[in-house]
């Protein structure tokens, strides 16, 4: 085996105890995950993450890893197959990809009984994390050399078997030995910046200065940029907010310009921005110290990839070089300056809304409020979680809070799954209600801290036990895997109900409402978001963890059985317009329809006994 791959396998075994006694072919999965999908230094890969992501084993049906691509725009889901081979043939690669595709089809159709326990659980978890616009992507990686194999032969095979399925296997997701080693070296050598190098300009007298060596605007050689990326790879982009993210239409336009009219590139492209500690011009060379491309990662990568750029076929693009005024500072101002410039200059590729709120006053205050609930709040991506808060219900970030609030506070579980970014829509007032409400910030933090445990309990404890209990009930098995936010909404509803948030008139309206009518849905949402009396989910502080879990189990089973009953009725009544369980549960209207059944059960007195104990404070 290649020495770099073997070294990284041993590094994984040393760092992550759960991989310590595993065979090399199993650990290769973790190597691929770490070096391909978690090379960005802002992403912190925990052992618990790897334990969930790697599903390799008996009953995986050809899928070794399932993960959410945190570098993608909308949390794409990725299926990975790894082959720890000395040599591999094209037929073996095709067979592996075909098997992975078959496994995807089985999971999509809900045939979970064909898999080991981990695979459908992780699949459901990643489905839950996908946002509107997310893609399903495939990745193939092997320790074997490519030999004479062409990538086109592999992608053509994939396209021939996938048919109309909206799934992708791109060139960048195929890794033979050389590509894998390159990715490992990239990830291993990620530094804050490139220490020292140079870039070429068109004319030593053609530049625009800003201030006293504070910045300079020049036209740089595309070929010299290509050489820099070839030498340093993602280290060159280490202070950018993201690495290269494939974007079909934009990438195609860039490729066509480079190929057919490179002389127009300067007009069509926004260029790049570089931040550095210092720069010095010497003729046509600009020497840079401690520098990084902070805007223009897409442009840089496309220039590197192009076969049409070399020393004889060069062109120029615009470049801003910014000198960091805090280069000698160690108090954090230097990093803050880089962050602010990166955020401001990255407009071609959308920055996640959570990134733009990280430094706001209300986020700092909410961080303190959660800390008083023994919850560590990551206001920025890349923050390390202290060991004392390593349990998943003891730490969270803004995006997680937003999803939990939409499902368990505003009682919009479909939106929480399908469009969680709506929490940042100022017109909807969700963000202000959670974070900017000075009077109720402490209450909101307590409520969210309880929802964190509800989410943890469902994901890590309940769903595995529930699926084991129902055995081979295929339809219910598939449905239950999609009910994470539904269960959270049920818990939130009961918390509000037992704290008298809803009047009899409110409940009567929901019971008879037409849940397909937009105006009616809007009124239901106004009713359900009421929060004048509720303090937290676990109002009864005398309950221990086991007692809470028993009550949560009752609620989860009730939510699943009631929801499944309604979905079954929906399927029977809509033969011509049926969507699968996943998409049906992404509709808030489906939850409101389920809620009508819950209120009927209330009238009949058939709610699970004892659930009120979770939500009512015990009287002295």
Coordinates of C-alpha atoms in Angstrom, one line a residue:
X1 CA 0.0 0.0 0.0
X2 CA 1.1 3.6 -0.7
X3 CA 3.1 4.9 2.3
X4 CA 1.1 8.1 2.6
X5 CA -2.2 6.3 2.7
X6 CA -0.8 3.8 5.2
X7 CA 0.6 6.6 7.4
X8 CA -2.8 8.3 7.4
X9 CA -4.5 5.0 8.4
X10 CA -2.1 4.7 11.3
X11 CA -2.8 8.3 12.2
X12 CA -6.6 7.6 12.3
X13 CA -6.0 4.6 14.5
X14 CA -3.9 6.7 16.9
X15 CA -6.4 9.6 17.1
X16 CA -9.7 7.7 17.2
X17 CA -9.9 4.9 19.8
X18 CA -12.9 3.2 18.1
X19 CA -10.7 2.6 15.0
X20 CA -7.7 1.4 16.9
X21 CA -8.2 -2.3 16.5
X22 CA -9.9 -2.2 13.1
X23 CA -8.5 -3.7 9.9
X24 CA -6.9 -1.3 7.4
X25 CA -9.7 -1.6 4.8
X26 CA -12.2 -0.4 7.4
X27 CA -10.0 2.5 8.6
X28 CA -9.6 3.6 4.9
X29 CA -13.2 4.8 5.1
X30 CA -12.3 7.2 7.9
X31 CA -9.2 8.4 5.9
X32 CA -11.5 9.3 3.0
X33 CA -14.0 11.1 5.1
X34 CA -11.3 13.1 7.0
X35 CA -9.2 14.0 4.0
X36 CA -11.9 14.6 1.4
X37 CA -14.9 16.0 3.3
X38 CA -13.4 17.4 6.5
X39 CA -10.1 18.9 5.3
X40 CA -11.5 22.4 5.9
X41 CA -10.0 23.5 9.2
X42 CA -13.4 25.1 10.2
X43 CA -14.9 21.6 10.4
X44 CA -14.2 19.7 13.5
X45 CA -14.4 15.9 13.0
X46 CA -15.2 14.1 16.2
X47 CA -14.9 10.4 16.9
X48 CA -18.7 10.2 17.3
X49 CA -19.1 11.7 13.8
X50 CA -17.0 9.0 12.3
X51 CA -18.7 6.3 14.3
X52 CA -22.0 7.4 12.7
X53 CA -20.7 8.1 9.2
X54 CA -18.8 4.8 8.6
X55 CA -21.5 2.2 8.1
X56 CA -19.1 -0.4 6.6
X57 CA -19.8 -4.0 7.7
X58 CA -22.0 -7.0 7.2
X59 CA -25.2 -5.8 5.7
X60 CA -24.0 -2.5 4.3
X61 CA -24.9 -3.6 0.7
X62 CA -22.0 -1.8 -0.9
X63 CA -22.2 1.5 1.0
X64 CA -19.3 2.2 3.3
X65 CA -20.1 5.7 4.5
X66 CA -23.1 8.1 4.4
X67 CA -22.5 11.7 5.4
X68 CA -23.7 15.2 5.1
X69 CA -21.3 17.3 3.1
X70 CA -20.8 20.4 5.3
X71 CA -18.9 22.2 2.5
X72 CA -22.0 22.1 0.2
X73 CA -24.5 24.9 -0.1
X74 CA -27.5 22.9 1.2
X75 CA -26.1 20.0 3.1
X76 CA -25.8 17.5 0.3
X77 CA -26.0 13.8 1.2
X78 CA -23.0 11.7 0.0
X79 CA -22.8 7.9 -0.4
X80 CA -19.2 6.6 -0.3
X81 CA -17.6 3.3 -1.4
X82 CA -14.0 2.6 -0.5
X83 CA -11.8 -0.2 -1.9
X84 CA -8.6 -1.0 -0.1
X85 CA -6.9 -2.7 -3.0
X86 CA -3.4 -3.0 -4.4
X87 CA -4.8 -3.1 -7.9
X88 CA -8.3 -2.6 -9.4
X89 CA -9.9 -3.1 -12.8
X90 CA -12.6 -1.0 -14.5
X91 CA -15.1 -3.8 -14.1
X92 CA -14.5 -3.9 -10.4
X93 CA -15.0 -0.1 -10.1
X94 CA -18.2 -0.4 -12.2
X95 CA -19.4 -3.3 -10.0
X96 CA -18.8 -1.3 -6.8
X97 CA -20.7 1.8 -8.1
X98 CA -23.6 -0.4 -9.3
X99 CA -23.8 -2.0 -5.9
X100 CA -23.7 1.4 -4.2
X101 CA -26.5 2.6 -6.5
X102 CA -28.6 -0.5 -5.7
X103 CA -28.2 0.2 -2.0
X104 CA -29.3 3.8 -2.5
X105 CA -32.4 2.6 -4.3
X106 CA -33.3 0.2 -1.5
X107 CA -32.8 2.9 1.2
X108 CA -34.8 5.4 -0.8
X109 CA -37.7 2.9 -1.2
X110 CA -37.5 2.0 2.5
X111 CA -36.2 -1.6 2.3
X112 CA -34.3 -1.1 5.6
X113 CA -34.7 -4.8 6.5
X114 CA -31.9 -5.6 4.0
X115 CA -29.3 -3.6 5.9
X116 CA -27.4 -3.6 9.1
X117 CA -28.7 -1.3 11.9
X118 CA -26.3 1.6 11.3
X119 CA -27.0 2.2 7.6
X120 CA -30.7 3.1 7.6
X121 CA -30.2 5.1 10.8
X122 CA -27.4 7.2 9.3
X123 CA -29.4 7.5 6.0
X124 CA -32.4 8.9 7.9
X125 CA -30.2 11.3 9.8
X126 CA -28.7 12.7 6.6
X127 CA -32.1 12.9 5.0
X128 CA -33.2 15.0 8.0
X129 CA -30.2 17.4 7.6
X130 CA -30.7 18.0 3.8
X131 CA -32.0 21.4 3.1
X132 CA -34.1 22.7 0.1
X133 CA -31.9 22.4 -3.0
X134 CA -29.6 19.7 -1.6
X135 CA -28.2 17.0 -3.9
X136 CA -27.6 13.2 -3.5
X137 CA -23.9 12.6 -4.5
X138 CA -21.8 9.5 -4.8
X139 CA -18.1 9.1 -4.1
X140 CA -15.8 6.3 -5.0
X141 CA -12.3 6.0 -3.5
X142 CA -9.6 3.3 -3.7
X143 CA -6.0 2.9 -2.5
X144 CA -5.2 1.3 -5.9
X145 CA -3.5 3.2 -8.7
X146 CA -5.6 4.4 -11.6
X147 CA -3.4 2.7 -14.2
X148 CA -4.9 3.6 -17.6
X149 CA -8.5 3.9 -16.4
X150 CA -10.4 6.9 -17.6
X151 CA -12.7 8.8 -15.4
X152 CA -15.2 9.2 -18.3
X153 CA -15.6 5.5 -18.5
X154 CA -16.7 5.5 -14.8
X155 CA -19.1 8.5 -15.0
X156 CA -20.6 7.1 -18.3
X157 CA -21.4 3.8 -16.5
X158 CA -22.9 5.7 -13.6
X159 CA -25.1 7.8 -15.9
X160 CA -26.2 4.7 -17.7
X161 CA -27.5 2.9 -14.6
X162 CA -29.0 5.9 -12.7
X163 CA -31.5 6.7 -15.4
X164 CA -33.8 9.6 -14.3
X165 CA -32.6 9.6 -10.7
X166 CA -31.5 13.0 -9.7
X167 CA -28.1 11.9 -8.3
X168 CA -24.5 12.7 -9.1
X169 CA -21.1 11.2 -9.4
X170 CA -18.7 14.0 -10.5
X171 CA -15.1 13.7 -11.6
X172 CA -14.1 15.3 -8.3
X173 CA -15.7 12.5 -6.4
X174 CA -13.6 9.7 -7.9
X175 CA -10.3 9.0 -6.0
X176 CA -7.6 6.6 -7.1
X177 CA -4.3 6.4 -5.3
X178 CA -2.8 9.6 -6.6
X179 CA -5.9 11.7 -6.0
X180 CA -6.4 10.2 -2.5
X181 CA -2.7 10.9 -1.6
X182 CA -3.1 14.5 -2.9
X183 CA -6.2 15.0 -0.8
X184 CA -4.5 13.5 2.3
X185 CA -1.5 15.8 1.8
X186 CA -3.8 18.7 1.4
X187 CA -5.6 17.9 4.6
X188 CA -2.5 17.1 6.5
X189 CA -0.7 20.3 5.5
X190 CA -3.5 22.7 6.0
X191 CA -1.9 25.8 7.5
X192 CA -3.3 29.2 8.3
X193 CA -1.7 30.5 5.1
X194 CA 1.2 30.1 2.6
X195 CA 4.3 31.3 4.3
X196 CA 6.2 32.9 1.3
X197 CA 5.9 32.9 -2.4
X198 CA 5.4 35.2 -5.4
X199 CA 2.9 35.9 -8.2
X200 CA 3.5 37.6 -11.6
X201 CA 1.8 40.7 -12.9
X202 CA 1.3 42.2 -16.4
X203 CA 3.4 45.4 -15.9
X204 CA 5.5 46.6 -13.0
X205 CA 4.0 50.1 -13.4
X206 CA 0.4 49.0 -13.8
X207 CA -1.1 49.0 -10.3
X208 CA -3.3 51.0 -8.0
X209 CA -2.1 51.5 -4.4
X210 CA -4.3 52.1 -1.4
X211 CA -2.9 53.9 1.6
X212 CA 0.7 53.4 2.8
X213 CA 1.3 49.8 1.7
X214 CA -2.2 48.8 2.9
X215 CA -3.3 47.3 -0.3
X216 CA -2.7 47.1 -4.0
X217 CA -4.8 46.2 -7.1
X218 CA -3.0 44.5 -10.0
X219 CA -3.5 42.2 -12.9
X220 CA -2.0 38.8 -12.2
X221 CA -0.9 36.0 -14.5
X222 CA -3.4 33.1 -14.6
X223 CA -0.5 30.7 -15.1
X224 CA 1.3 32.0 -12.1
X225 CA -1.9 31.5 -10.0
X226 CA -2.2 28.0 -11.5
X227 CA 1.4 27.2 -10.3
X228 CA 0.6 28.5 -6.8
X229 CA -2.4 26.2 -6.5
X230 CA -0.4 23.3 -7.9
X231 CA 2.2 23.8 -5.2
X232 CA 0.0 24.5 -2.2
X233 CA -3.5 23.2 -3.1
X234 CA -6.1 24.1 -0.5
X235 CA -3.4 25.7 1.8
X236 CA -3.7 28.6 -0.7
X237 CA -7.4 28.9 0.1
X238 CA -7.1 28.1 3.9
X239 CA -8.5 31.5 5.0
X240 CA -11.3 31.5 2.5
X241 CA -14.8 30.8 3.9
X242 CA -15.1 27.7 1.7
X243 CA -13.1 25.6 -0.6
X244 CA -14.1 24.7 -4.2
X245 CA -17.8 24.0 -4.5
X246 CA -18.9 22.7 -7.9
X247 CA -21.5 24.8 -9.6
X248 CA -22.4 23.5 -13.0
X249 CA -23.6 26.7 -14.9
X250 CA -20.9 29.0 -13.5
X251 CA -18.1 26.4 -14.0
X252 CA -19.2 25.8 -17.6
X253 CA -19.1 29.5 -18.4
X254 CA -15.6 29.9 -16.8
X255 CA -14.4 26.9 -18.8
X256 CA -15.8 28.2 -22.1
X257 CA -14.2 31.6 -21.5
X258 CA -10.8 30.1 -20.8
X259 CA -11.0 27.8 -23.8
X260 CA -12.6 30.1 -26.4
X261 CA -11.9 33.8 -25.4
X262 CA -9.3 34.0 -22.6
X263 CA -8.7 37.7 -23.5
X264 CA -12.2 38.5 -22.2
X265 CA -11.7 36.8 -18.8
X266 CA -10.7 40.1 -17.2
X267 CA -14.0 41.6 -18.2
X268 CA -16.2 38.6 -17.2
X269 CA -14.6 37.5 -13.9
X270 CA -14.5 39.4 -10.6
X271 CA -10.9 38.3 -10.0
X272 CA -9.5 37.2 -6.7
X273 CA -8.6 38.8 -3.3
X274 CA -5.4 37.9 -1.4
X275 CA -4.7 38.8 2.3
X276 CA -1.2 38.8 3.5
X277 CA 1.1 40.1 6.3
X278 CA 3.2 42.0 3.8
X279 CA 4.0 42.3 0.1
X280 CA 6.8 43.6 -1.9
X281 CA 6.9 44.4 -5.6
X282 CA 10.0 43.6 -7.7
X283 CA 9.6 44.2 -11.4
X284 CA 6.8 41.9 -12.6
X285 CA 7.0 39.8 -9.4
X286 CA 5.0 40.5 -6.2
X287 CA 6.5 38.7 -3.2
X288 CA 3.9 37.8 -0.5
X289 CA 4.4 36.7 3.1
X290 CA 1.9 34.7 5.1
X291 CA -0.9 34.9 2.5
X292 CA -4.1 33.3 1.4
X293 CA -6.7 33.7 -1.3
X294 CA -9.8 34.8 0.7
X295 CA -12.1 35.4 -2.3
X296 CA -11.9 33.7 -5.6
X297 CA -11.5 30.0 -4.6
X298 CA -13.8 29.0 -7.5
X299 CA -11.8 31.0 -10.0
X300 CA -8.5 29.7 -8.7
X301 CA -9.6 26.1 -8.9
X302 CA -11.0 26.4 -12.4
X303 CA -7.8 28.0 -13.6
X304 CA -5.8 25.2 -12.1
X305 CA -8.0 22.6 -13.7
X306 CA -7.9 24.1 -17.2
X307 CA -5.7 22.3 -19.7
X308 CA -5.8 25.5 -21.8
X309 CA -3.5 27.5 -19.5
X310 CA 0.3 27.1 -19.6
X311 CA 3.3 29.3 -20.0
X312 CA 2.6 29.9 -23.7
X313 CA -1.1 30.4 -23.2
X314 CA -1.6 32.9 -20.4
X315 CA -3.9 35.7 -19.6
X316 CA -4.5 38.2 -16.8
X317 CA -7.1 38.6 -14.2
X318 CA -7.8 41.2 -11.5
X319 CA -6.3 40.8 -8.0
X320 CA -6.6 42.8 -4.9
X321 CA -3.8 42.3 -2.4
X322 CA -4.8 43.4 1.2
X323 CA -2.2 43.8 3.9
X324 CA -3.5 42.8 7.4
X325 CA -3.0 45.7 9.7
X326 CA -2.9 43.4 12.7
X327 CA -0.1 41.1 11.4
X328 CA 1.9 41.5 14.6
X329 CA -1.1 41.1 16.9
X330 CA -1.9 38.0 18.9
X331 CA -5.1 39.0 20.6
X332 CA -7.5 37.7 17.9
X333 CA -7.8 40.9 15.9
X334 CA -5.8 39.5 13.1
X335 CA -8.1 36.5 12.7
X336 CA -11.2 38.8 13.1
X337 CA -9.9 41.1 10.3
X338 CA -9.5 38.1 8.0
X339 CA -13.0 36.8 8.8
X340 CA -14.6 40.2 8.2
X341 CA -12.8 40.7 4.9
X342 CA -13.6 37.1 3.8
X343 CA -17.3 37.5 4.7
X344 CA -17.6 40.9 2.9
X345 CA -15.8 39.8 -0.3
X346 CA -17.5 36.4 -0.8
X347 CA -20.6 37.3 -2.8
X348 CA -20.4 34.9 -5.8
X349 CA -20.8 31.9 -3.5
X350 CA -23.5 32.3 -0.8
X351 CA -22.2 32.4 2.8
X352 CA -24.5 30.5 5.2
X353 CA -26.8 32.9 7.0
X354 CA -25.6 31.6 10.4
X355 CA -22.1 32.9 9.5
X356 CA -23.4 36.4 9.1
X357 CA -24.9 36.4 12.6
X358 CA -22.0 35.0 14.5
X359 CA -20.7 38.2 16.0
X360 CA -24.0 39.8 16.7
X361 CA -24.8 41.0 20.3
X362 CA -27.8 38.7 20.6
X363 CA -25.7 35.7 19.8
X364 CA -23.2 36.5 22.6
X365 CA -26.1 37.0 25.0
X366 CA -27.7 33.7 23.9
X367 CA -24.4 32.0 24.3
X368 CA -24.3 33.1 28.0
X369 CA -27.9 32.1 28.5
X370 CA -27.2 28.5 27.2
X371 CA -24.1 28.2 29.2
X372 CA -26.2 28.8 32.3
X373 CA -28.1 25.7 31.2
X374 CA -24.8 23.8 30.9
X375 CA -24.9 24.0 27.1
X376 CA -21.9 25.0 25.1
X377 CA -23.0 27.2 22.2
X378 CA -20.7 27.4 19.1
X379 CA -21.3 30.9 17.7
X380 CA -18.8 30.3 14.9
X381 CA -18.0 27.3 12.7
X382 CA -14.7 25.8 13.8
X383 CA -15.0 26.4 17.5
X384 CA -13.8 23.4 19.5
X385 CA -16.2 21.9 22.0
X386 CA -14.6 21.5 25.5
X387 CA -14.5 17.9 26.7
X388 CA -17.1 18.7 29.5
X389 CA -19.7 19.4 26.8
X390 CA -18.8 16.6 24.3
X391 CA -22.2 14.8 24.7
X392 CA -24.3 15.9 21.7
X393 CA -27.1 17.2 23.9
X394 CA -24.7 19.5 25.7
X395 CA -23.5 21.5 22.6
X396 CA -25.1 23.1 19.6
X397 CA -24.7 25.9 17.1
X398 CA -27.0 28.5 15.6
X399 CA -28.2 26.3 12.8
X400 CA -29.1 23.5 15.2
X401 CA -31.0 26.0 17.5
X402 CA -32.9 27.2 14.5
X403 CA -34.0 23.7 13.4
X404 CA -35.0 22.8 17.0
X405 CA -36.9 26.1 17.4
X406 CA -38.8 25.7 14.2
X407 CA -39.9 22.1 15.1
X408 CA -40.4 22.3 18.8
X409 CA -41.1 25.9 19.6
X410 CA -42.9 27.2 16.5
X411 CA -44.3 23.7 15.8
X412 CA -43.3 23.7 12.1
X413 CA -41.6 20.3 11.8
X414 CA -41.9 20.3 8.0
X415 CA -40.2 23.6 7.6
X416 CA -37.5 22.6 10.1
X417 CA -36.6 19.7 7.7
X418 CA -37.2 21.3 4.3
X419 CA -36.3 25.0 4.7
X420 CA -34.5 25.6 8.1
X421 CA -32.9 28.8 6.7
X422 CA -36.3 30.5 7.1
X423 CA -35.2 31.1 10.7
X424 CA -33.1 33.9 9.4
X425 CA -35.9 35.6 7.4
X426 CA -36.4 38.8 9.3
X427 CA -39.9 39.2 7.7
X428 CA -41.0 36.0 9.5
X429 CA -39.9 37.2 12.9
X430 CA -38.6 33.7 14.0
X431 CA -35.0 34.8 14.7
X432 CA -36.1 37.8 16.8
X433 CA -38.5 35.7 18.8
X434 CA -35.7 33.3 19.9
X435 CA -32.6 35.5 20.0
X436 CA -33.6 39.1 20.3
X437 CA -36.3 38.8 22.9
X438 CA -34.4 40.2 26.0
X439 CA -37.3 39.5 28.3
X440 CA -37.6 35.8 27.3
X441 CA -34.0 35.0 26.3
X442 CA -33.4 32.9 29.5
X443 CA -36.7 31.0 28.9
X444 CA -35.8 30.4 25.3
X445 CA -32.4 29.0 26.3
X446 CA -33.9 26.6 28.8
X447 CA -36.5 25.5 26.3
X448 CA -33.9 24.9 23.6
X449 CA -31.6 23.0 26.0
X450 CA -34.5 20.6 26.7
X451 CA -35.2 20.2 23.0
X452 CA -31.6 19.3 22.5
X453 CA -32.1 16.3 24.8
X454 CA -35.3 15.4 23.0
X455 CA -33.4 15.4 19.7
X456 CA -30.6 13.4 21.2
X457 CA -32.9 10.9 22.8
X458 CA -34.7 10.2 19.5
X459 CA -31.6 10.0 17.4
X460 CA -29.3 8.0 19.7
X461 CA -31.6 5.9 21.9
X462 CA -35.2 5.7 20.8
X463 CA -35.2 5.1 17.1
X464 CA -32.9 2.1 17.3
X465 CA -35.0 0.4 20.0
X466 CA -38.2 1.2 18.2
X467 CA -37.0 -0.3 14.9
X468 CA -35.9 -3.5 16.7
X469 CA -39.3 -3.7 18.3
X470 CA -41.3 -3.6 15.1
X471 CA -39.1 -6.1 13.3
X472 CA -39.9 -6.4 9.6
X473 CA -42.8 -4.0 9.3
X474 CA -41.3 -2.4 6.2
X475 CA -43.6 0.6 5.7
X476 CA -43.6 1.6 9.4
X477 CA -39.8 1.1 9.5
X478 CA -39.3 3.6 6.7
X479 CA -41.9 6.1 8.0
X480 CA -40.4 6.1 11.5
X481 CA -36.9 6.9 10.2
X482 CA -38.3 10.3 9.0
X483 CA -40.1 11.3 12.2
X484 CA -37.3 13.1 14.1
X485 CA -38.8 16.6 13.7
X486 CA -42.3 15.3 14.0
X487 CA -41.5 13.8 17.4
X488 CA -39.9 17.1 18.4
X489 CA -43.0 19.0 17.4
X490 CA -45.2 16.6 19.4
X491 CA -43.2 17.2 22.5
X492 CA -43.4 20.9 21.9
X493 CA -47.1 20.8 21.5
X494 CA -47.7 18.9 24.7
X495 CA -45.4 21.3 26.6
X496 CA -47.5 24.2 25.4
X497 CA -50.8 22.4 25.9
X498 CA -50.1 21.5 29.5
X499 CA -48.9 25.0 30.2
X500 CA -52.2 26.4 28.9
X501 CA -51.0 28.2 25.8
X502 CA -54.1 27.2 23.8
X503 CA -57.7 28.1 24.5
X504 CA -60.6 25.8 23.8
X505 CA -61.4 28.0 20.8
X506 CA -57.8 27.5 19.5
X507 CA -58.1 23.8 19.7
X508 CA -61.6 23.7 18.3
X509 CA -60.3 25.7 15.3
X510 CA -57.4 23.3 14.6
X511 CA -59.7 20.3 15.0
X512 CA -62.0 21.4 12.2
X513 CA -59.5 23.3 10.0
X514 CA -58.9 22.6 6.3
X515 CA -55.1 21.9 6.5
X516 CA -54.7 22.4 2.7
X517 CA -55.8 26.0 2.7
X518 CA -53.0 28.6 2.9
X519 CA -54.9 31.1 5.0
X520 CA -56.0 28.4 7.4
X521 CA -52.4 27.2 7.8
X522 CA -51.2 30.7 8.5
X523 CA -53.8 31.0 11.3
X524 CA -52.9 27.6 12.7
X525 CA -49.2 28.7 12.8
X526 CA -50.2 31.9 14.7
X527 CA -52.0 29.7 17.3
X528 CA -49.2 27.2 17.7
X529 CA -46.4 29.7 18.1
X530 CA -48.0 31.1 21.3
X531 CA -45.5 31.0 24.2
X532 CA -46.8 33.2 27.0
X533 CA -46.9 30.6 29.8
X534 CA -44.4 27.8 28.9
X535 CA -41.1 28.0 30.7
X536 CA -39.4 24.8 29.4
X537 CA -40.1 21.2 28.3
X538 CA -39.0 19.4 31.4
X539 CA -40.9 21.5 33.9
X540 CA -40.9 18.6 36.4
X541 CA -37.4 18.9 37.7
X542 CA -37.8 16.0 40.0
X543 CA -37.7 13.5 37.2
X544 CA -34.5 11.6 36.6
X545 CA -33.1 10.8 33.2
X546 CA -34.7 7.3 33.0
X547 CA -38.1 8.7 33.9
X548 CA -37.9 11.4 31.3
X549 CA -36.8 8.8 28.7
X550 CA -39.9 6.6 29.5
X551 CA -42.3 9.5 28.9
X552 CA -40.4 10.6 25.8
X553 CA -40.7 7.1 24.5
X554 CA -44.5 7.1 25.0
X555 CA -44.7 10.4 23.1
X556 CA -42.5 9.3 20.2
X557 CA -44.4 6.0 19.8
X558 CA -47.7 8.0 19.8
X559 CA -46.4 10.5 17.3
X560 CA -45.2 7.7 14.9
X561 CA -48.4 5.6 15.2
X562 CA -50.7 8.6 14.7
X563 CA -48.6 10.0 11.9
X564 CA -48.3 6.7 10.1
X565 CA -52.1 6.2 10.4
X566 CA -52.6 9.6 8.7
X567 CA -50.1 8.9 6.0
X568 CA -51.7 5.6 5.2
X569 CA -55.1 7.4 4.9
X570 CA -53.4 10.0 2.6
X571 CA -52.0 7.3 0.4
X572 CA -55.4 5.6 0.1
X573 CA -57.2 8.8 -0.7
X574 CA -54.7 10.2 -3.2
X575 CA -53.8 7.4 -5.7
X576 CA -53.0 9.9 -8.4
X577 CA -50.9 12.3 -6.3
X578 CA -49.0 10.4 -3.7
X579 CA -45.6 11.5 -2.4
X580 CA -43.3 9.3 -0.3
X581 CA -43.1 9.5 3.5
X582 CA -40.0 11.7 3.4
X583 CA -41.6 14.4 1.3
X584 CA -45.0 14.1 3.0
X585 CA -43.4 14.8 6.4
X586 CA -41.6 17.9 4.9
X587 CA -45.0 19.6 4.8
X588 CA -46.2 21.5 7.8
X589 CA -49.7 20.8 6.6
X590 CA -49.1 17.1 7.3
X591 CA -48.3 17.8 10.9
X592 CA -51.5 19.9 11.3
X593 CA -53.5 17.0 9.8
X594 CA -51.9 14.7 12.3
X595 CA -52.6 17.2 15.1
X596 CA -56.3 17.0 14.2
X597 CA -56.2 13.3 15.0
X598 CA -54.4 14.1 18.3
X599 CA -57.1 16.5 19.3
X600 CA -59.8 13.9 18.5
X601 CA -57.9 11.5 20.8
X602 CA -57.9 14.2 23.4
X603 CA -61.7 14.4 23.2
X604 CA -61.9 10.6 23.5
X605 CA -59.4 10.5 26.4
X606 CA -56.9 8.2 24.6
X607 CA -53.7 10.2 25.0
X608 CA -50.8 8.1 26.5
X609 CA -51.2 8.0 30.2
X610 CA -48.6 9.9 32.3
X611 CA -47.1 12.1 29.7
X612 CA -48.3 15.3 31.5
X613 CA -45.8 14.5 34.2
X614 CA -43.0 15.7 31.9
X615 CA -44.5 19.1 31.4
X616 CA -46.0 20.0 34.8
X617 CA -43.9 21.3 37.6
X618 CA -44.5 19.1 40.7
X619 CA -46.3 21.0 43.5
X620 CA -44.7 21.2 46.9

